[in-house]
Short mmCIF file of C-alpha atoms and ligand atoms in Angstrom, two decimals:
data_model
loop_
_atom_site.label_atom_id
_atom_site.label_comp_id
_atom_site.label_asym_id
_atom_site.label_seq_id
_atom_site.Cartn_x
_atom_site.Cartn_y
_atom_site.Cartn_z
CA MET A 1 -52.22 -18.72 16.63
CA LEU A 2 -49.48 -16.79 15.00
CA LYS A 3 -47.99 -14.26 17.33
CA LYS A 4 -47.02 -11.08 15.47
CA GLN A 5 -45.43 -7.99 16.93
CA ILE A 6 -45.44 -4.98 14.81
CA ASN A 7 -42.99 -2.12 15.05
CA PRO A 8 -45.27 0.97 15.42
CA LYS A 9 -43.13 2.71 12.79
CA LYS A 10 -44.24 0.25 10.10
CA THR A 11 -46.84 1.28 7.60
CA VAL A 12 -50.22 -0.49 7.35
CA GLY A 13 -49.30 -1.81 3.90
CA LYS A 14 -46.17 -3.43 5.25
CA ARG A 15 -48.17 -4.97 8.10
CA LEU A 16 -50.67 -6.60 5.75
CA LEU A 17 -47.79 -7.80 3.60
CA SER A 18 -46.03 -9.31 6.65
CA VAL A 19 -49.20 -11.24 7.69
CA LEU A 20 -49.46 -12.60 4.20
CA ILE A 21 -45.79 -13.70 4.32
CA LEU A 22 -46.34 -15.51 7.59
CA LEU A 23 -49.43 -17.26 6.22
CA THR A 24 -47.47 -18.27 3.13
CA MET A 25 -44.57 -19.58 5.31
CA LEU A 26 -47.06 -21.47 7.51
CA ALA A 27 -48.63 -23.06 4.45
CA GLY A 28 -45.20 -24.10 3.18
CA MET A 29 -44.38 -25.50 6.56
CA LEU A 30 -47.53 -27.63 6.67
CA ALA A 31 -47.02 -28.84 3.11
CA GLY A 32 -43.53 -30.16 3.47
CA CYS A 33 -40.54 -30.24 5.75
CA LYS A 34 -39.99 -33.95 5.55
CA ALA A 35 -36.63 -33.63 7.31
CA ASP A 36 -38.28 -31.99 10.29
CA GLN A 37 -41.15 -34.47 10.73
CA ASP A 38 -39.57 -36.25 13.63
CA THR A 39 -38.42 -33.25 15.54
CA MET A 40 -40.51 -30.99 17.73
CA GLN A 41 -41.64 -27.99 15.78
CA HIS A 42 -43.35 -24.78 16.85
CA GLU A 43 -44.96 -22.04 14.95
CA LEU A 44 -42.79 -19.46 13.29
CA ASN A 45 -42.67 -16.19 15.23
CA ILE A 46 -40.86 -13.86 12.88
CA LEU A 47 -40.99 -10.27 14.06
CA ASP A 48 -40.85 -7.48 11.56
CA ASP A 49 -37.94 -5.54 13.01
CA ASN A 50 -34.25 -5.11 12.25
CA TYR A 51 -33.24 -8.43 13.79
CA ARG A 52 -32.65 -10.64 10.81
CA ASN A 53 -30.86 -13.84 9.64
CA PHE A 54 -28.67 -12.59 6.82
CA TYR A 55 -27.28 -14.46 3.83
CA GLU A 56 -24.28 -12.93 2.17
CA ILE A 57 -24.30 -13.31 -1.63
CA PHE A 58 -21.52 -12.76 -4.19
CA VAL A 59 -23.85 -12.21 -7.11
CA ALA A 60 -21.26 -13.17 -9.81
CA SER A 61 -20.98 -16.68 -8.31
CA PHE A 62 -24.47 -17.26 -7.11
CA TYR A 63 -26.91 -18.04 -9.86
CA ASP A 64 -26.85 -17.32 -13.61
CA SER A 65 -30.33 -16.59 -15.01
CA ASP A 66 -29.45 -16.17 -18.66
CA GLY A 67 -26.77 -18.69 -19.35
CA ASP A 68 -23.81 -16.35 -20.01
CA GLY A 69 -21.87 -17.91 -17.11
CA MET A 70 -22.09 -14.80 -14.95
CA GLY A 71 -24.34 -14.76 -11.88
CA ASP A 72 -26.83 -11.94 -11.95
CA LEU A 73 -29.58 -10.19 -10.01
CA ASN A 74 -32.34 -12.09 -11.80
CA GLY A 75 -30.50 -15.19 -10.68
CA VAL A 76 -30.73 -14.09 -7.03
CA THR A 77 -34.49 -13.39 -7.60
CA GLU A 78 -34.91 -16.89 -8.98
CA LYS A 79 -33.31 -18.35 -5.90
CA LEU A 80 -35.42 -16.40 -3.31
CA ASP A 81 -37.57 -19.41 -2.69
CA TYR A 82 -34.47 -21.31 -1.64
CA ILE A 83 -33.26 -18.45 0.53
CA GLN A 84 -36.62 -18.04 2.18
CA ASP A 85 -37.03 -21.75 2.70
CA MET A 86 -33.68 -21.96 4.44
CA GLY A 87 -35.01 -19.45 6.99
CA PHE A 88 -33.08 -16.32 5.97
CA THR A 89 -34.87 -13.03 6.51
CA GLY A 90 -32.26 -10.77 4.87
CA ILE A 91 -29.62 -10.79 2.19
CA TRP A 92 -26.41 -8.82 1.93
CA LEU A 93 -25.44 -8.34 -1.71
CA MET A 94 -21.72 -7.82 -2.20
CA PRO A 95 -21.18 -4.75 -4.44
CA VAL A 96 -23.68 -4.48 -7.33
CA MET A 97 -22.71 -1.02 -8.66
CA PRO A 98 -20.68 -0.68 -11.85
CA ALA A 99 -16.99 -1.58 -11.33
CA PRO A 100 -14.12 -2.78 -13.45
CA SER A 101 -12.93 -5.57 -11.18
CA TYR A 102 -14.55 -8.98 -10.78
CA HIS A 103 -15.25 -8.30 -7.00
CA LYS A 104 -16.66 -4.83 -7.70
CA TYR A 105 -15.16 -3.16 -4.62
CA ASP A 106 -14.17 -0.25 -6.91
CA THR A 107 -17.19 1.69 -7.94
CA THR A 108 -17.32 3.80 -11.15
CA ASP A 109 -20.97 4.95 -10.75
CA TYR A 110 -22.71 5.18 -7.35
CA ARG A 111 -26.17 5.27 -8.92
CA ASP A 112 -26.38 2.28 -11.17
CA ILE A 113 -26.08 -1.52 -11.41
CA ASP A 114 -23.17 -3.25 -13.09
CA GLU A 115 -24.32 -4.38 -16.52
CA ALA A 116 -22.86 -7.83 -15.94
CA TYR A 117 -25.38 -8.22 -13.09
CA GLY A 118 -28.35 -6.64 -14.86
CA THR A 119 -30.17 -3.36 -14.78
CA LEU A 120 -31.70 -1.03 -12.17
CA GLU A 121 -35.07 -2.46 -13.21
CA ASP A 122 -33.81 -5.98 -12.40
CA PHE A 123 -32.64 -4.62 -9.02
CA GLU A 124 -36.01 -3.01 -8.35
CA ASN A 125 -37.66 -6.31 -9.26
CA LEU A 126 -35.39 -8.12 -6.79
CA LEU A 127 -36.32 -5.59 -4.06
CA ARG A 128 -39.98 -6.11 -4.73
CA GLU A 129 -39.71 -9.90 -4.68
CA CYS A 130 -37.65 -9.79 -1.46
CA HIS A 131 -40.12 -7.47 0.28
CA GLU A 132 -43.03 -9.66 -0.71
CA ARG A 133 -41.29 -12.45 1.17
CA GLY A 134 -40.33 -10.27 4.18
CA ILE A 135 -36.66 -10.36 3.20
CA TYR A 136 -34.44 -7.36 3.83
CA VAL A 137 -31.98 -6.30 1.12
CA VAL A 138 -28.68 -4.84 2.35
CA ILE A 139 -26.21 -3.66 -0.26
CA ASP A 140 -22.47 -3.26 0.09
CA PHE A 141 -21.68 0.45 0.22
CA VAL A 142 -18.08 0.94 -0.81
CA ILE A 143 -17.29 4.55 0.07
CA ASN A 144 -13.81 4.61 1.53
CA HIS A 145 -12.53 4.67 -2.03
CA SER A 146 -13.90 4.80 -5.56
CA SER A 147 -12.51 3.17 -8.65
CA ASN A 148 -9.58 4.90 -10.36
CA GLN A 149 -11.95 4.79 -13.37
CA HIS A 150 -14.60 6.86 -11.58
CA PRO A 151 -15.34 10.08 -13.54
CA TRP A 152 -14.44 12.13 -10.43
CA PHE A 153 -10.98 10.68 -10.31
CA LEU A 154 -10.44 10.71 -14.03
CA GLU A 155 -11.46 14.39 -14.25
CA ALA A 156 -9.19 15.29 -11.33
CA CYS A 157 -6.18 13.48 -12.88
CA ASP A 158 -6.82 15.11 -16.22
CA TYR A 159 -6.97 18.51 -14.61
CA LEU A 160 -3.77 17.99 -12.53
CA SER A 161 -1.74 16.64 -15.41
CA ASN A 162 -2.67 19.73 -17.50
CA LEU A 163 -1.88 22.16 -14.72
CA PRO A 164 0.82 24.63 -15.83
CA GLU A 165 4.16 24.33 -14.07
CA GLY A 166 4.16 26.03 -10.68
CA GLN A 167 0.36 26.61 -10.54
CA GLU A 168 -1.64 25.27 -7.58
CA PRO A 169 -4.86 23.31 -8.23
CA ASP A 170 -8.04 25.32 -7.85
CA ALA A 171 -11.14 23.56 -6.58
CA GLN A 172 -13.25 26.27 -8.26
CA GLU A 173 -11.97 24.97 -11.64
CA CYS A 174 -12.08 21.34 -10.79
CA PRO A 175 -13.85 20.36 -7.52
CA TYR A 176 -12.70 16.75 -7.80
CA VAL A 177 -9.13 17.64 -6.94
CA GLU A 178 -10.42 17.81 -3.40
CA TYR A 179 -12.39 14.57 -3.59
CA TYR A 180 -9.21 12.53 -3.07
CA HIS A 181 -5.90 13.06 -1.41
CA PHE A 182 -3.55 14.35 -4.13
CA SER A 183 -0.06 15.46 -3.47
CA ARG A 184 3.04 16.37 -5.49
CA GLU A 185 5.07 14.19 -3.18
CA GLN A 186 4.67 10.52 -2.55
CA VAL A 187 3.65 11.02 1.11
CA ASN A 188 4.02 7.36 2.00
CA SER A 189 4.03 3.90 0.38
CA SER A 190 0.21 3.92 0.11
CA TYR A 191 0.43 6.79 -2.43
CA ALA A 192 0.38 5.89 -6.15
CA GLU A 193 1.30 8.08 -9.06
CA ILE A 194 -1.42 9.44 -11.37
CA PRO A 195 -1.38 8.19 -14.95
CA GLY A 196 0.13 11.44 -16.38
CA GLY A 197 2.78 11.50 -13.66
CA GLY A 198 3.85 14.45 -11.48
CA TRP A 199 1.11 13.83 -8.82
CA TYR A 200 0.41 11.13 -6.30
CA TYR A 201 -2.83 10.02 -4.61
CA GLU A 202 -3.61 8.00 -1.56
CA ALA A 203 -4.74 4.41 -2.28
CA VAL A 204 -4.47 2.40 0.92
CA PHE A 205 -5.81 -0.87 -0.45
CA TYR A 206 -4.70 -0.89 -4.07
CA TYR A 207 -3.78 1.66 -6.75
CA THR A 208 -7.12 1.04 -8.52
CA GLN A 209 -9.00 2.13 -5.38
CA PRO A 210 -8.11 5.83 -4.65
CA ASP A 211 -9.22 6.86 -1.12
CA LEU A 212 -11.96 9.49 -1.05
CA ASN A 213 -11.32 12.63 0.93
CA TRP A 214 -14.01 12.38 3.67
CA GLU A 215 -12.84 15.64 5.28
CA ASN A 216 -14.33 17.43 2.26
CA GLU A 217 -17.92 18.49 2.91
CA ALA A 218 -18.68 18.14 -0.81
CA VAL A 219 -17.81 14.41 -0.67
CA ARG A 220 -20.08 14.01 2.33
CA GLU A 221 -22.90 15.75 0.52
CA GLU A 222 -22.41 13.56 -2.55
CA PHE A 223 -22.90 10.53 -0.38
CA ASP A 224 -25.90 11.98 1.41
CA GLU A 225 -27.60 12.12 -2.01
CA ILE A 226 -26.36 8.68 -3.01
CA THR A 227 -27.68 7.27 0.24
CA LYS A 228 -31.09 8.86 -0.41
CA PHE A 229 -31.04 7.45 -3.92
CA TRP A 230 -30.70 3.79 -2.74
CA VAL A 231 -32.98 4.07 0.25
CA ASP A 232 -35.60 5.78 -1.87
CA LEU A 233 -35.31 2.88 -4.30
CA GLY A 234 -36.21 0.55 -1.47
CA VAL A 235 -32.88 -0.75 -0.12
CA ASP A 236 -33.34 -1.72 3.53
CA GLY A 237 -29.80 -1.12 4.65
CA PHE A 238 -26.11 -0.75 3.88
CA ARG A 239 -23.15 -2.95 4.65
CA VAL A 240 -20.49 -0.29 4.96
CA ASP A 241 -17.13 -1.38 3.67
CA ALA A 242 -13.85 -0.49 5.33
CA ALA A 243 -15.32 1.86 7.93
CA MET A 244 -12.05 2.16 9.90
CA HIS A 245 -10.27 3.58 6.92
CA PHE A 246 -12.34 6.66 6.00
CA ASN A 247 -9.71 8.51 7.95
CA ASP A 248 -6.99 6.10 8.96
CA SER A 249 -5.73 8.32 11.74
CA ASP A 250 -8.94 9.71 13.16
CA THR A 251 -11.45 7.28 14.66
CA GLU A 252 -13.71 10.14 15.83
CA GLU A 253 -14.11 11.34 12.28
CA ASN A 254 -15.05 7.80 11.16
CA LEU A 255 -17.72 7.57 13.85
CA GLU A 256 -19.09 10.91 12.71
CA ILE A 257 -19.31 9.75 9.13
CA LEU A 258 -21.05 6.50 10.06
CA ASN A 259 -23.50 8.45 12.15
CA ARG A 260 -24.16 10.86 9.33
CA LEU A 261 -24.82 8.06 6.79
CA TYR A 262 -27.17 6.33 9.21
CA THR A 263 -29.03 9.53 10.04
CA CYS A 264 -29.39 10.23 6.35
CA GLY A 265 -30.78 6.67 5.63
CA LEU A 266 -33.22 7.09 8.55
CA SER A 267 -34.47 10.38 7.12
CA VAL A 268 -35.81 8.41 4.12
CA ASN A 269 -36.74 5.18 5.92
CA PRO A 270 -37.26 5.10 9.74
CA ASP A 271 -36.43 1.38 9.67
CA PHE A 272 -33.14 1.82 7.83
CA TYR A 273 -30.46 -0.66 8.94
CA MET A 274 -26.66 -0.48 8.75
CA VAL A 275 -23.88 -2.94 9.47
CA SER A 276 -20.28 -1.81 9.24
CA GLU A 277 -16.98 -3.58 8.61
CA VAL A 278 -14.59 -2.73 11.45
CA TRP A 279 -12.13 -5.55 11.00
CA ALA A 280 -10.53 -5.30 14.44
CA ASN A 281 -10.60 -6.69 17.98
CA GLU A 282 -13.52 -6.46 20.32
CA SER A 283 -12.56 -3.22 22.07
CA THR A 284 -12.15 -1.39 18.70
CA VAL A 285 -15.45 -2.75 17.48
CA ALA A 286 -17.00 -1.56 20.75
CA LYS A 287 -15.55 1.91 20.17
CA TYR A 288 -17.29 2.04 16.77
CA TYR A 289 -20.67 1.43 18.51
CA GLU A 290 -20.21 5.05 19.76
CA SER A 291 -21.37 5.97 16.26
CA LEU A 292 -24.86 4.95 17.44
CA THR A 293 -25.33 2.92 14.25
CA PRO A 294 -26.99 -0.46 14.65
CA SER A 295 -24.40 -3.14 13.82
CA MET A 296 -20.71 -3.87 13.52
CA PHE A 297 -19.49 -7.24 12.33
CA ASN A 298 -18.31 -9.23 15.31
CA PHE A 299 -14.82 -10.25 14.11
CA ASP A 300 -14.13 -11.86 17.49
CA THR A 301 -16.54 -14.69 16.52
CA CYS A 302 -15.23 -15.46 13.07
CA SER A 303 -12.50 -17.36 11.21
CA ALA A 304 -10.20 -20.17 12.35
CA GLU A 305 -9.24 -18.65 15.67
CA GLY A 306 -12.64 -17.04 16.36
CA LYS A 307 -14.65 -17.95 19.39
CA LEU A 308 -17.35 -19.93 17.45
CA VAL A 309 -15.04 -22.15 15.49
CA ARG A 310 -12.78 -22.81 18.45
CA ALA A 311 -15.79 -23.85 20.58
CA ALA A 312 -17.15 -25.97 17.75
CA LYS A 313 -14.02 -27.99 17.35
CA GLY A 314 -13.31 -28.21 21.05
CA SER A 315 -10.15 -26.13 21.23
CA SER A 316 -12.05 -23.77 23.54
CA ASP A 317 -15.02 -24.72 25.73
CA ALA A 318 -18.68 -23.78 25.82
CA THR A 319 -18.28 -22.02 29.13
CA LYS A 320 -15.69 -19.66 27.62
CA LEU A 321 -18.09 -18.96 24.69
CA VAL A 322 -21.02 -17.99 26.81
CA HIS A 323 -18.78 -15.73 28.92
CA ALA A 324 -17.64 -14.05 25.67
CA MET A 325 -21.32 -13.57 24.76
CA LEU A 326 -21.97 -11.85 28.01
CA ASP A 327 -18.91 -9.76 27.49
CA TYR A 328 -20.11 -8.64 24.02
CA GLN A 329 -23.45 -7.77 25.57
CA GLU A 330 -21.86 -5.66 28.26
CA THR A 331 -19.15 -4.00 26.16
CA PHE A 332 -21.30 -3.19 23.10
CA SER A 333 -24.49 -2.06 24.95
CA ALA A 334 -22.35 0.30 27.05
CA GLU A 335 -21.57 2.27 23.85
CA ASN A 336 -24.91 1.82 22.09
CA PRO A 337 -27.90 0.38 24.07
CA ASP A 338 -29.67 -0.33 20.74
CA TYR A 339 -26.77 -2.25 19.23
CA ILE A 340 -27.50 -5.44 17.23
CA ASP A 341 -24.53 -7.82 17.29
CA ALA A 342 -23.51 -9.25 13.96
CA PRO A 343 -21.73 -12.54 14.52
CA PHE A 344 -20.54 -14.83 11.67
CA LEU A 345 -18.28 -17.80 10.86
CA THR A 346 -16.59 -16.39 7.72
CA ASN A 347 -17.11 -13.86 4.97
CA HIS A 348 -15.82 -13.41 1.40
CA ASP A 349 -12.40 -12.21 2.66
CA GLN A 350 -11.77 -15.28 4.73
CA VAL A 351 -10.82 -18.90 4.35
CA ARG A 352 -14.06 -20.83 4.30
CA VAL A 353 -15.20 -22.44 7.59
CA ALA A 354 -15.12 -25.91 5.97
CA ASN A 355 -11.35 -25.49 5.58
CA ASN A 356 -10.98 -24.14 9.10
CA LEU A 357 -12.75 -27.28 10.42
CA GLN A 358 -11.10 -29.76 8.02
CA SER A 359 -14.49 -30.47 6.56
CA ASN A 360 -15.52 -32.28 9.72
CA GLU A 361 -19.25 -32.45 9.30
CA ASN A 362 -20.03 -32.68 13.01
CA ASP A 363 -17.85 -29.66 13.88
CA LEU A 364 -19.39 -27.70 10.99
CA LYS A 365 -22.88 -28.45 12.34
CA MET A 366 -21.81 -27.47 15.82
CA ALA A 367 -20.38 -24.20 14.53
CA CYS A 368 -23.70 -23.46 12.82
CA GLY A 369 -25.57 -24.41 15.96
CA LEU A 370 -23.46 -22.08 18.08
CA LEU A 371 -23.76 -19.24 15.60
CA MET A 372 -27.55 -19.60 15.43
CA MET A 373 -27.88 -19.30 19.24
CA MET A 374 -25.97 -15.95 19.22
CA SER A 375 -27.68 -12.67 19.91
CA GLY A 376 -28.22 -10.17 17.09
CA ASN A 377 -28.07 -10.78 13.37
CA PRO A 378 -26.10 -13.89 12.22
CA PHE A 379 -24.47 -13.57 8.80
CA VAL A 380 -23.99 -16.76 6.68
CA TYR A 381 -21.72 -16.58 3.62
CA TYR A 382 -23.29 -18.36 0.61
CA GLY A 383 -22.13 -21.98 0.31
CA GLU A 384 -21.41 -22.18 4.01
CA GLU A 385 -24.64 -24.11 4.45
CA ILE A 386 -23.40 -26.84 2.18
CA GLY A 387 -19.80 -26.87 3.43
CA MET A 388 -18.16 -25.41 0.35
CA SER A 389 -14.34 -25.15 0.42
CA SER A 390 -11.85 -22.46 -0.41
CA LYS A 391 -8.18 -22.94 -1.21
CA GLY A 392 -5.20 -21.07 0.29
CA THR A 393 -5.63 -17.37 0.95
CA LYS A 394 -6.33 -16.17 -2.60
CA ASP A 395 -9.59 -14.19 -2.59
CA GLU A 396 -10.91 -15.65 -5.81
CA ASN A 397 -10.72 -19.13 -4.28
CA LYS A 398 -13.02 -18.00 -1.48
CA ARG A 399 -15.68 -16.87 -3.98
CA LEU A 400 -16.35 -19.95 -6.07
CA PRO A 401 -19.61 -20.75 -7.88
CA MET A 402 -22.42 -21.89 -5.64
CA LEU A 403 -22.71 -25.59 -5.95
CA TRP A 404 -26.41 -26.08 -6.82
CA SER A 405 -25.98 -29.48 -8.36
CA ASP A 406 -23.31 -31.97 -9.40
CA THR A 407 -25.39 -33.15 -12.37
CA ASP A 408 -27.58 -30.30 -13.50
CA LYS A 409 -25.51 -27.33 -14.63
CA ILE A 410 -28.41 -24.94 -15.19
CA GLY A 411 -27.77 -21.72 -13.33
CA MET A 412 -24.21 -22.64 -12.33
CA THR A 413 -21.81 -19.76 -12.89
CA GLU A 414 -18.30 -19.78 -14.12
CA LYS A 415 -15.55 -19.34 -11.50
CA PRO A 416 -14.10 -15.90 -10.95
CA GLU A 417 -11.17 -15.11 -13.24
CA GLY A 418 -7.99 -16.06 -11.42
CA ALA A 419 -9.56 -18.74 -9.20
CA ASP A 420 -7.70 -22.06 -9.23
CA ASP A 421 -9.05 -25.09 -10.96
CA GLY A 422 -10.20 -28.20 -9.30
CA ILE A 423 -11.15 -26.98 -5.84
CA GLU A 424 -13.43 -29.75 -4.62
CA SER A 425 -16.08 -29.49 -1.97
CA ALA A 426 -16.04 -32.33 0.55
CA PHE A 427 -19.86 -32.23 0.65
CA PRO A 428 -22.59 -32.84 -1.95
CA ALA A 429 -24.35 -30.03 -3.82
CA VAL A 430 -27.54 -28.29 -2.76
CA ASP A 431 -29.97 -30.64 -4.56
CA GLU A 432 -28.50 -33.72 -2.92
CA GLN A 433 -28.31 -32.19 0.53
CA LEU A 434 -31.89 -31.04 0.36
CA GLU A 435 -32.95 -34.71 0.11
CA ASP A 436 -30.85 -35.84 3.10
CA PRO A 437 -32.47 -35.06 6.46
CA ASN A 438 -29.05 -35.30 8.13
CA SER A 439 -27.18 -33.10 5.73
CA LEU A 440 -25.35 -29.95 6.83
CA LEU A 441 -27.86 -27.92 4.81
CA ASN A 442 -30.82 -29.41 6.73
CA TYR A 443 -28.96 -28.74 9.98
CA TYR A 444 -28.72 -25.07 8.94
CA LYS A 445 -32.39 -25.12 8.06
CA ARG A 446 -33.35 -26.53 11.44
CA ALA A 447 -31.10 -24.02 13.26
CA LEU A 448 -32.59 -21.03 11.36
CA ARG A 449 -36.07 -22.37 12.06
CA LEU A 450 -35.34 -22.54 15.78
CA ARG A 451 -34.26 -18.92 15.59
CA ASN A 452 -37.40 -17.97 13.69
CA GLU A 453 -39.55 -19.71 16.26
CA ASN A 454 -37.95 -18.08 19.28
CA PRO A 455 -37.41 -14.32 19.07
CA GLU A 456 -35.65 -14.42 22.43
CA ILE A 457 -32.54 -16.00 20.80
CA ALA A 458 -31.73 -12.89 18.75
CA ARG A 459 -33.17 -10.18 21.06
CA GLY A 460 -32.95 -11.54 24.62
CA THR A 461 -30.76 -10.23 27.38
CA ILE A 462 -28.29 -12.91 28.47
CA THR A 463 -27.68 -14.18 31.98
CA ILE A 464 -25.29 -17.07 32.70
CA VAL A 465 -26.52 -19.99 34.88
CA GLU A 466 -23.14 -20.27 36.55
CA SER A 467 -24.01 -23.31 38.63
CA LEU A 468 -24.57 -25.33 35.46
CA CYS A 469 -21.51 -24.17 33.51
CA GLU A 470 -18.46 -26.36 33.40
CA GLY A 471 -16.12 -26.80 30.50
CA ASP A 472 -18.02 -28.05 27.47
CA GLN A 473 -21.38 -27.67 29.18
CA ALA A 474 -22.88 -24.28 29.48
CA VAL A 475 -26.26 -22.84 30.26
CA ILE A 476 -27.67 -19.36 29.73
CA THR A 477 -31.03 -17.66 29.79
CA LYS A 478 -32.24 -15.04 27.35
CA THR A 479 -35.15 -12.75 28.29
CA TYR A 480 -37.00 -10.65 25.76
CA ASP A 481 -40.31 -8.92 26.10
CA GLY A 482 -41.14 -10.67 29.40
CA SER A 483 -40.42 -14.13 28.02
CA THR A 484 -37.35 -16.22 29.15
CA ILE A 485 -35.80 -19.16 27.45
CA GLY A 486 -32.88 -21.31 28.53
CA ILE A 487 -30.14 -22.40 26.09
CA VAL A 488 -28.10 -25.43 26.97
CA TYR A 489 -24.89 -26.28 25.19
CA ASN A 490 -23.08 -29.57 25.09
CA THR A 491 -20.05 -29.00 22.84
CA SER A 492 -18.29 -32.21 24.02
CA ASP A 493 -18.16 -35.54 22.15
CA ASP A 494 -19.94 -37.22 25.02
CA THR A 495 -23.59 -37.50 26.18
CA LEU A 496 -24.38 -34.94 28.82
CA GLU A 497 -26.65 -35.63 31.75
CA LEU A 498 -27.59 -32.53 33.65
CA SER A 499 -29.92 -31.92 36.60
CA LEU A 500 -31.84 -28.70 36.31
CA ALA A 501 -33.32 -29.00 39.83
CA GLY A 502 -33.07 -25.87 41.87
CA THR A 503 -32.06 -23.59 38.95
CA GLU A 504 -33.92 -21.00 36.84
CA LEU A 505 -34.62 -23.79 34.32
CA THR A 506 -36.46 -26.08 36.76
CA ASP A 507 -39.95 -25.59 35.51
CA MET A 508 -39.11 -25.13 31.84
CA GLU A 509 -40.01 -27.51 29.09
CA LEU A 510 -38.01 -28.62 26.10
CA ARG A 511 -38.75 -26.23 23.26
CA GLY A 512 -36.32 -27.19 20.55
CA GLU A 513 -33.05 -29.00 19.89
CA LEU A 514 -30.21 -29.16 17.45
CA THR A 515 -28.47 -32.53 17.27
CA LEU A 516 -26.01 -33.90 14.74
CA ASN A 517 -28.01 -36.63 13.06
CA GLY A 518 -31.50 -36.80 14.51
CA GLU A 519 -30.49 -37.98 18.02
CA ARG A 520 -32.89 -36.80 20.65
CA VAL A 521 -32.57 -34.62 23.69
CA THR A 522 -34.70 -35.74 26.59
CA LEU A 523 -35.96 -34.02 29.71
CA ALA A 524 -37.53 -36.11 32.46
CA GLU A 525 -37.91 -35.12 36.15
CA ASP A 526 -35.58 -32.15 35.78
CA VAL A 527 -32.85 -34.27 34.27
CA LEU A 528 -31.72 -33.28 30.85
CA GLN A 529 -29.93 -35.75 28.62
CA MET A 530 -28.14 -34.36 25.60
CA PRO A 531 -26.34 -36.23 22.82
CA PRO A 532 -22.73 -35.18 21.81
CA GLN A 533 -22.39 -31.78 20.21
CA SER A 534 -25.92 -30.61 20.75
CA VAL A 535 -27.82 -27.53 21.77
CA CYS A 536 -31.34 -27.26 23.18
CA ILE A 537 -33.80 -24.59 24.08
CA LEU A 538 -36.04 -24.70 27.13
CA LYS A 539 -38.95 -22.48 27.83
CA1 LIG B 1 -25.88 -14.10 -16.29
#
């Protein structure tokens, strides 16, 4: 029997839809999954709440539906079977609103879709198709700054440059002069001069991205309406860009703004979700949970020196990792008991994990395995599941075309302008990896499946089984809704033999495993045997 828990806030229509989705998934599972035939498999137990497995997509580089070389929204729609089949239950679309740059983190219209990506109708179609599959759609919400081509900014600059000598700007005449931080002086080096000269504006990131003045109530009201526009349309959540920078010198104000956005989203959809970018250490991230918004990206887990990669390659041990997990739980829940952690290996701003791990396939699998045992909502950057590479620190090189096939170029996009030529991936393309049961891609699929079978992984409260933790071996339990699982980690390069006798795990049975290449975990008479770099779940 399929177990299904429904959030009481959900509508009846959504419930019926969710049941259909589960039946469809079960049918798919029975029909195929060659790679999983030999491993133990349990029924999917996907709950319809805000705990999700997210896939981050750079639309321009993902899939091109019409052959113009540019990835587009219809391309994402075409690839939803792939996304669903992998086990993702949510997507984060990097900015889709009109913007002059290739990356689109500089919006010129907060109520439309960039024409290179398609139309609002295409977007609504994507939403519909996602929701039919039980997939959440989270869009990048870039509100710290607009584009310097945004009509608000252009109008303000035009007004200021025509202002008679000695006259002060009047917001009654041009309200947009108070939408940004304009000054006659170059206040500091982050101020750029307006096109006509004579005035400066704050642009912390780049001169094409003027910072909005969030102290202005009119700006806040604009974004209340913009929030309602997207949530009304059916967007499930926002990924809030640069949340630390709304006011660079006033954290409390930033918390207030995040809370306001979230409250506004909730007023339209009681299940509204939000994850914010606070690119900072753990204590600062914890501070932002005071905003009482659901998720902050957990930057302590990501990139070359992050906890996950270090544990995967063995430069830090599994015991340290589980203690970090407990620490996140204590630190974040102290600020927001309803927090949902958002761990990840890398995102579009970072060197790809394949580079961080020297394209070592075992370490990449281990990193995925560790990520997928984390609490909260894991975020996977497109291409990570096939071990795509980046080059250097240039952003364009981190956002290369998704490698669907080495032979069939249909749907493949052109690389972003400015990206280097000849950046090779150490691993085969999607089509080839799908056929290989021991590929990195199929490891991701197994890991996501394990997550989707066991809701305790994302939602459970962690305790550490101290007596079984030592160096590269670590054991925790997670309890959710009266059900407890054990998670056992062996991050070493050796086989681990572990007696569970006399611990919380004594009477548990093996429920699932993640091993590098199909090796088996065994449990007999309370003795667990685990191959190198493996994880297992007991219940
Ligand atoms: Ca296209």
